[in-house]
Amino acid sequence: MVSIDQIIQRTVNPFDSTTFRPGNFWHDDNSQQATINSIHQEIVSGVSQLLNQVEGDRRSRTIVLSGDSGSGKSFLLGRLKRTLNPQAFFAYIGPWPESDYIWRHTLRHTIDSLTCVPEGETESQLLLWLNSLSAFRDEGLLKKVIGERNLFIHNFKSTYPSGIYNANEFFSILYHLTNPELYPLACDWLKGDDLDHESLKLLNVRSSIETEHQAQNILGNFGRIATATQPIVLCFDNLDNVDRSNRGYIDLQALFNVNSIIHNQKLKNFLVIISIITDTWRENSPHVQPADLARVDQELHLRPVDIPAAIALWESRIFPLHQQADSTPNSSLYPLCEADLHRKFPGNQALPRSVLMLGRQEFQKAKLKLQNKTTVTQEVDQLAAFHLTWENELAKSRKTVQEIRQFSAPELMKMLREALEALNVTGVEPKLLKSPTYSRYSLSFYWSLTLGRIGVIWIEEPNLNSFCRVMKSCQDALRKNTCQYLYLIRAENLGVPKNQGYRRYQALFVDSIHKHIIPQIESLQILATYHSLVNAAEAGDLLVGDRPVNRQQLKELVIDSEVLQSCRLLQNLGVFERNLGSLLPQQTSDGVQSEESLMRERLKEYMFALVKTQQLVGRNVLMESTRSQFPEINREGIDGAIGVLCDEGAIVILNPESDAAEQLITVNS
């Protein structure tokens, strides 16, 4: 065992801002963060009460959950999911990229969430929902007579004789969910993927979900099958980065149209939670139709916490350090002091994030004071802190983004557009193609005034008929001189020579100035990482170091840190070349760096940033933190990187003669 003072000097600040921002509660693991039950308990009770009412009479209800930036709205959604998941199915729905796509977006994100496995369960929410239905039963003898699938559909149609949209096909999809081999394909259909003919045939359906009307009705089917199952909670979050109306306001009306239809058409068994910043709600709610606002059953507002709750927040972060010490400190807050809370918040009220930010500052002071440093630098290096934030978010993306087709076409194009705009690429415009159906697969930007406009098409749907129509739209765009150059982004099958779409593709992109880019999952993970940070910045929830960062500041950090430079897709689009669309400085290099070389540079950058932001850290803690961020690198590789940074004069070991467990590392000044 070691003393608490030694632990404090070696450890990473437990109030580090990279732990402040939760996102999608199915992707972020907040189980390790202690929940302070007294904080927002009245909100949890209010939501629980309304959920019980839904469970009792099956009538859908709506809650608007508002709070200031830093009040803990997204964290509260995660807490609600953890607390109430045993009695309801939870869906997290992020910002929609286009308002005329909102039903398909809602359905897609609902199915994505339903495919997640709740804590303590072995099956997904979707299978738990299916198994809870009264129509899901085995009729042994009858099964042998008429066939298993036909019996399944017969049972469901008998149980739900009316009100189910496209009943035969919908129940056929539910049947195929019970087959482990066809389960992923059935989920793809429910999400609205444009599947090819062979996949549709396997699922015994004629077509994919193609329109808003179809998506609305399929989602409605889940609500109508409500007699023997738990409610479904639809959580809409990060609304500051949704599509905007023609007047410049965020298009809340589109969301409230969805909500009103759920109520008006008596779609049962839904609890809709709309999580929104108080100022955003105040500014934009007047632009929602009063009749739609009347469909809100309850408004709940997250209030600041009091000093006892703030103390509990600090204790929850400090307690794991106290557990490691050879003796328990006299104060449960050591090395912090309750007086600092009273001094900073004389009104006895504070936002949870402000409490944590103060904890970071005071812990850092105490840490350096133990090292006898008289001058304490409270200003955090923004660029170093951003590298840590980026790597933390990228690690999440690597766990959750596993397939290119995980995202819809509008989502892919929005992520790409956000990255291009961050790099100051000139004249980025959505919807190059004029087709009402396929315009959302495209965007354009300027290379230069002399070379003209570049069109980018990104289509990953397996349906080759759709691919053919997109290729025809590309030919039309070139013929009408809408753009001068085309890039096609596609990892999916292109078809065979007998397909008309394949022949059009060859005419356009083979031996041509127009290029076909095959995207790698690593590129999509980088785009998804930036998109997540944009969502947080727009919501006022992005902290870098010790300060909030807005979207413009995020763009500046992205350019300064060059974190997007490793995105192969953006490299292939040529946006990093001096004479194209970027304002980034030209990178001079004798050759392309290998993946191994790039990984070593990222590793060193992360370690140096961690030492720089912590100012003092134990060698073993540095290695463990780095290993958790780069699990593919072994301990020897990380230890070697520490040696390289020391040799380069970037960092210094204060007590090199001590055992590795006792060594302290700081930045070489």
PDB file of C-alpha atoms in Angstrom, residues 37-49 65 76 79-80 298 300-305:
ATOM      1  CA  ASN A  37     -29.242   9.514  -6.128  1.00  0.00           C
ATOM      2  CA  SER A  38     -30.082  12.889  -4.628  1.00  0.00           C
ATOM      3  CA  ILE A  39     -29.210  14.698  -7.884  1.00  0.00           C
ATOM      4  CA  HIS A  40     -32.266  15.146 -10.136  1.00  0.00           C
ATOM      5  CA  GLN A  41     -34.134  12.477  -8.157  1.00  0.00           C
ATOM      6  CA  GLU A  42     -37.384  14.398  -8.659  1.00  0.00           C
ATOM      7  CA  ILE A  43     -36.863  14.094 -12.436  1.00  0.00           C
ATOM      8  CA  VAL A  44     -36.281  10.337 -12.200  1.00  0.00           C
ATOM      9  CA  SER A  45     -39.431  10.023 -10.080  1.00  0.00           C
ATOM     10  CA  GLY A  46     -41.460  12.131 -12.534  1.00  0.00           C
ATOM     11  CA  VAL A  47     -40.374  10.064 -15.539  1.00  0.00           C
ATOM     12  CA  SER A  48     -40.953   6.822 -13.636  1.00  0.00           C
ATOM     13  CA  GLN A  49     -44.460   7.936 -12.706  1.00  0.00           C
ATOM     14  CA  LEU A  65     -36.760  17.523 -20.388  1.00  0.00           C
ATOM     15  CA  LEU A  76     -29.644  11.714 -16.770  1.00  0.00           C
ATOM     16  CA  ARG A  79     -29.379   7.008 -15.594  1.00  0.00           C
ATOM     17  CA  LEU A  80     -33.036   6.661 -16.630  1.00  0.00           C
ATOM     18  CA  GLN A 298     -45.272  17.164 -18.846  1.00  0.00           C
ATOM     19  CA  LEU A 300     -39.479  18.711 -16.404  1.00  0.00           C
ATOM     20  CA  HIS A 301     -36.602  21.101 -15.755  1.00  0.00           C
ATOM     21  CA  LEU A 302     -33.169  20.121 -14.415  1.00  0.00           C
ATOM     22  CA  ARG A 303     -32.196  22.516 -11.658  1.00  0.00           C
ATOM     23  CA  PRO A 304     -28.753  23.244 -10.181  1.00  0.00           C
ATOM     24  CA  VAL A 305     -27.560  21.069  -7.315  1.00  0.00           C
TER      25      VAL A 305
END
